[in-house]
mmCIF file of C-alpha atoms and ligand atoms in Angstrom:
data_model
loop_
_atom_site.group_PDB
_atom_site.id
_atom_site.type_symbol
_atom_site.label_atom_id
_atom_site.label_comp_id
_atom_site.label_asym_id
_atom_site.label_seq_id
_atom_site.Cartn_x
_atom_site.Cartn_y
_atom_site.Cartn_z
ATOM 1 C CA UNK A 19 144.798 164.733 13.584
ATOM 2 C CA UNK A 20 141.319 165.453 12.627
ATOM 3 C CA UNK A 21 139.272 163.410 10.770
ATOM 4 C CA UNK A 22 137.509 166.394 9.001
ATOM 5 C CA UNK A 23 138.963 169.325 7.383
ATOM 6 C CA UNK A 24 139.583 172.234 8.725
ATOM 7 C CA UNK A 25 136.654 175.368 8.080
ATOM 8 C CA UNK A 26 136.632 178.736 9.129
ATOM 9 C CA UNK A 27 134.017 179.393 11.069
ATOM 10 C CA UNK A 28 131.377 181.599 10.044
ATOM 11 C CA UNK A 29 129.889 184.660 12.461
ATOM 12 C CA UNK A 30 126.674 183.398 13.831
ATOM 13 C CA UNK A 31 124.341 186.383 14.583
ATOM 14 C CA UNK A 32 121.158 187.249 15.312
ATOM 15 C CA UNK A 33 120.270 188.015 11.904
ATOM 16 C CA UNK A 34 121.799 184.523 10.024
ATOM 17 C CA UNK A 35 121.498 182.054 13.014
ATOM 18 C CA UNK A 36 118.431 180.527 11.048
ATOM 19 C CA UNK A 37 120.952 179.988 8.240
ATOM 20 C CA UNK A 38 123.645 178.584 10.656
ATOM 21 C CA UNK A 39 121.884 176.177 12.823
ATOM 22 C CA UNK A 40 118.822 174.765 10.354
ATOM 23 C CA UNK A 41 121.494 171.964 9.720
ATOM 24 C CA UNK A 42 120.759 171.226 13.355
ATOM 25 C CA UNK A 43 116.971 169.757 11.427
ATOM 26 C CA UNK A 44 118.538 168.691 8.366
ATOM 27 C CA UNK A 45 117.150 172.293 7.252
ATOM 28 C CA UNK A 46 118.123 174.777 4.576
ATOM 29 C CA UNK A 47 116.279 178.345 5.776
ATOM 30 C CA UNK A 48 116.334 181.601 4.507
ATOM 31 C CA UNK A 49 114.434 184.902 5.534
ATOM 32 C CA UNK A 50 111.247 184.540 3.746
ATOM 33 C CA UNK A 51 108.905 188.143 2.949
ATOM 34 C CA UNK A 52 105.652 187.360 4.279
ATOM 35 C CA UNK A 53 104.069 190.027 2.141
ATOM 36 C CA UNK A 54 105.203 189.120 -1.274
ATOM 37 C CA UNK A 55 107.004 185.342 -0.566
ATOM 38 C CA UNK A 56 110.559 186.465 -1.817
ATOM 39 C CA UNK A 57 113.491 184.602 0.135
ATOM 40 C CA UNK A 58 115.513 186.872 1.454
ATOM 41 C CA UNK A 59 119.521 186.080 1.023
ATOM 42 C CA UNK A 60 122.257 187.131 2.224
ATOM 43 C CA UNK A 61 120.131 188.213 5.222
ATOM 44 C CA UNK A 62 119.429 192.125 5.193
ATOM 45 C CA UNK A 63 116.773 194.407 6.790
ATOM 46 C CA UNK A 64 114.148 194.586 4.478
ATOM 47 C CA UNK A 65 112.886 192.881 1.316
ATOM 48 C CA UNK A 66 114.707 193.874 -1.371
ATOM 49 C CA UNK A 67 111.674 193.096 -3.398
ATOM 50 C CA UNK A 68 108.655 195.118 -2.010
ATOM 51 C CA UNK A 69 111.128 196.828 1.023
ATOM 52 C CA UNK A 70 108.575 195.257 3.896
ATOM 53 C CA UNK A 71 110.129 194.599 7.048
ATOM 54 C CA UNK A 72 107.724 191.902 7.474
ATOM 55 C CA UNK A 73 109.623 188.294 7.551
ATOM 56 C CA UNK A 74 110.814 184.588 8.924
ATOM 57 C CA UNK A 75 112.741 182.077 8.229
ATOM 58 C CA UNK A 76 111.135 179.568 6.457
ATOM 59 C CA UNK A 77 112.878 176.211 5.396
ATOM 60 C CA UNK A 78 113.117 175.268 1.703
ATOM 61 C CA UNK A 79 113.563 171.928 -0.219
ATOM 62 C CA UNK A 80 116.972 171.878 0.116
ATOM 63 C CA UNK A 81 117.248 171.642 -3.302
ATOM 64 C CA UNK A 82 119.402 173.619 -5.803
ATOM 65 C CA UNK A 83 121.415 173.616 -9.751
ATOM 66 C CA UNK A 84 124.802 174.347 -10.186
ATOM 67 C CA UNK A 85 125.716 177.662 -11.717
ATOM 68 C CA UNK A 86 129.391 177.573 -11.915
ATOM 69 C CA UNK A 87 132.414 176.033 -10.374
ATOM 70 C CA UNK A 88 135.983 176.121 -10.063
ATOM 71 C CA UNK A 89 138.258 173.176 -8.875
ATOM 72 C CA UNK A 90 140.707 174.396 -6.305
ATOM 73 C CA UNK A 91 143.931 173.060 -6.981
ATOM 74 C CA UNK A 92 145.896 175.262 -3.864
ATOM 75 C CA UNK A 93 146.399 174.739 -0.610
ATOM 76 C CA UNK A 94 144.922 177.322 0.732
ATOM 77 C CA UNK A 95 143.684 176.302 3.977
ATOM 78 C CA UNK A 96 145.599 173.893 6.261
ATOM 79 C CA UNK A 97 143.995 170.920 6.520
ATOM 80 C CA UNK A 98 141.747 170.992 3.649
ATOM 81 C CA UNK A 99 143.153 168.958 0.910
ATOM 82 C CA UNK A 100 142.561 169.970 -2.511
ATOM 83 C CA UNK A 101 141.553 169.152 -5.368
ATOM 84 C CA UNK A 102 138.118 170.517 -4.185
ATOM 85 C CA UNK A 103 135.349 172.547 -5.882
ATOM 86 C CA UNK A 104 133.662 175.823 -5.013
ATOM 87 C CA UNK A 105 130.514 175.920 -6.506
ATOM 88 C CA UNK A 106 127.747 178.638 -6.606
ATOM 89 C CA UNK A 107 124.334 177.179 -6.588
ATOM 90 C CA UNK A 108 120.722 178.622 -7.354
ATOM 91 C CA UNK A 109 117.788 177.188 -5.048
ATOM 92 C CA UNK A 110 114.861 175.551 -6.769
ATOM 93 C CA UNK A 111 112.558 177.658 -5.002
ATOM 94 C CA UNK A 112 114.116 181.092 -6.129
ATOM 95 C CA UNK A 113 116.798 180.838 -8.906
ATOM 96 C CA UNK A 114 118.349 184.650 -7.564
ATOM 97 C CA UNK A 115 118.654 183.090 -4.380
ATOM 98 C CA UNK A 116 122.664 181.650 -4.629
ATOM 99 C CA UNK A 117 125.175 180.176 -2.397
ATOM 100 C CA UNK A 118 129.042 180.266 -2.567
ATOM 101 C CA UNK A 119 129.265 176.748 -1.058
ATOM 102 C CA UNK A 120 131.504 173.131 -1.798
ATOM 103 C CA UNK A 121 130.378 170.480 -4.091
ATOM 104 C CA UNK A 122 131.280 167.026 -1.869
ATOM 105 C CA UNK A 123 130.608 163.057 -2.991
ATOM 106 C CA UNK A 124 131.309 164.004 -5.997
ATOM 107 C CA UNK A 125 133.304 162.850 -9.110
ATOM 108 C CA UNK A 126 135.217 166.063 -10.813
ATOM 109 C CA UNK A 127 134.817 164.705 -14.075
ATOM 110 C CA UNK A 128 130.884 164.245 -13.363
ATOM 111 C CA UNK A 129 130.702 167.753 -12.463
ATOM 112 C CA UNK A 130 128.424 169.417 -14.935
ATOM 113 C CA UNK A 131 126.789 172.859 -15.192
ATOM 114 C CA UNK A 132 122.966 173.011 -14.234
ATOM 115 C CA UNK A 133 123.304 169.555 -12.371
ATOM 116 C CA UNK A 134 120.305 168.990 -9.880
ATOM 117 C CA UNK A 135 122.350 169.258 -6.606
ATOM 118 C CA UNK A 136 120.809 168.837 -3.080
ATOM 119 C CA UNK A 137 122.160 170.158 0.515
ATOM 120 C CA UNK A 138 124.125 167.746 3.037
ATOM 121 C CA UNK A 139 125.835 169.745 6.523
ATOM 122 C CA UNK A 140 128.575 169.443 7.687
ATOM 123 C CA UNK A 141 128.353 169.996 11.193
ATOM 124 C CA UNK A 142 131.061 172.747 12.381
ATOM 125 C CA UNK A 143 130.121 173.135 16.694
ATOM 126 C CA UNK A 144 127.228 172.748 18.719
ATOM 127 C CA UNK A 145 125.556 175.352 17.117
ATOM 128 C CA UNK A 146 127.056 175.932 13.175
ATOM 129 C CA UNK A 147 126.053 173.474 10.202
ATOM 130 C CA UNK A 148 127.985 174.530 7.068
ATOM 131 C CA UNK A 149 125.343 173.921 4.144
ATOM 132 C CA UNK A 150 127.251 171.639 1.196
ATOM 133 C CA UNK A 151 125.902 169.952 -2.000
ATOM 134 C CA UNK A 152 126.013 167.097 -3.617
ATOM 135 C CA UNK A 153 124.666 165.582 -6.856
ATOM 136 C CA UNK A 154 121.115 164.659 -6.452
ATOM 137 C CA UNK A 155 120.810 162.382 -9.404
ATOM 138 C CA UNK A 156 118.114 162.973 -12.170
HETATM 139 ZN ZN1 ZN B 220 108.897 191.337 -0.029
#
């Protein structure tokens, strides 16, 4: 029996790998636009700001607010005990910039809309660090 709950594994590619394996650094990256500094998320072939093809993966603060939740209540995925909460989260550095992810270390009833929130991994394989949150106090 494993000690950690089961995850589906995401598809590493060329094109999200910097997402995948920054955990490996304790990293958060997205695609960044070298001409006008937009993060670029999910991952796509050109800015969707300015439409340069011009960009990198650049690491950000790891920091991020809650936008919304829902507690899972289901079983939905063997091994992966509920009650546990879905979250989308907004990164400090660009609020349009949002991750379907899991709240973790966290109370339910401390759960609160806009709370500062910052990323922990959970380390999947060799190669794949799912990005979590938890609360980052005030
Ligand atoms: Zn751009």
């Amino acid at each position: 029996m494993s000690e950690k709950p089961f995850r589906i594994k995401p598809a590493v590619t060329d094109e999200n790998e910097h997402f995948w394996q920054g955990g490996a650094d304790g990293e958060l990256r997205f695609l960044r636009c070298k001409a006008c500094r937009s993060y670029i998320h999910p991952p796509a072939p050109i800015c969707g700001e300015c439409l340069t093809k011009d960009y990198a993966p650049e690491a950000v603060s790891g920091r991020a607010r809650l936008v919304t939740y829902t507690v899972n209540h289901q079983p939905w995925i063997p091994g992966f005990d509920p009650p546990y909460v879905i979250a989308i989260v907004e990164i400090e550095e660009q609020p349009s910039v949002r991750l379907t992810t899991n709240l973790v270390n966290c109370e339910i009833d401390d759960i609160a809309i806009g709370m500062p929130l910052r990323v922990v991994f959970e380390q999947l394989d060799d190669e794949t660090y799912l990005p979590l949150f938890e609360p980052a106090g005030e």
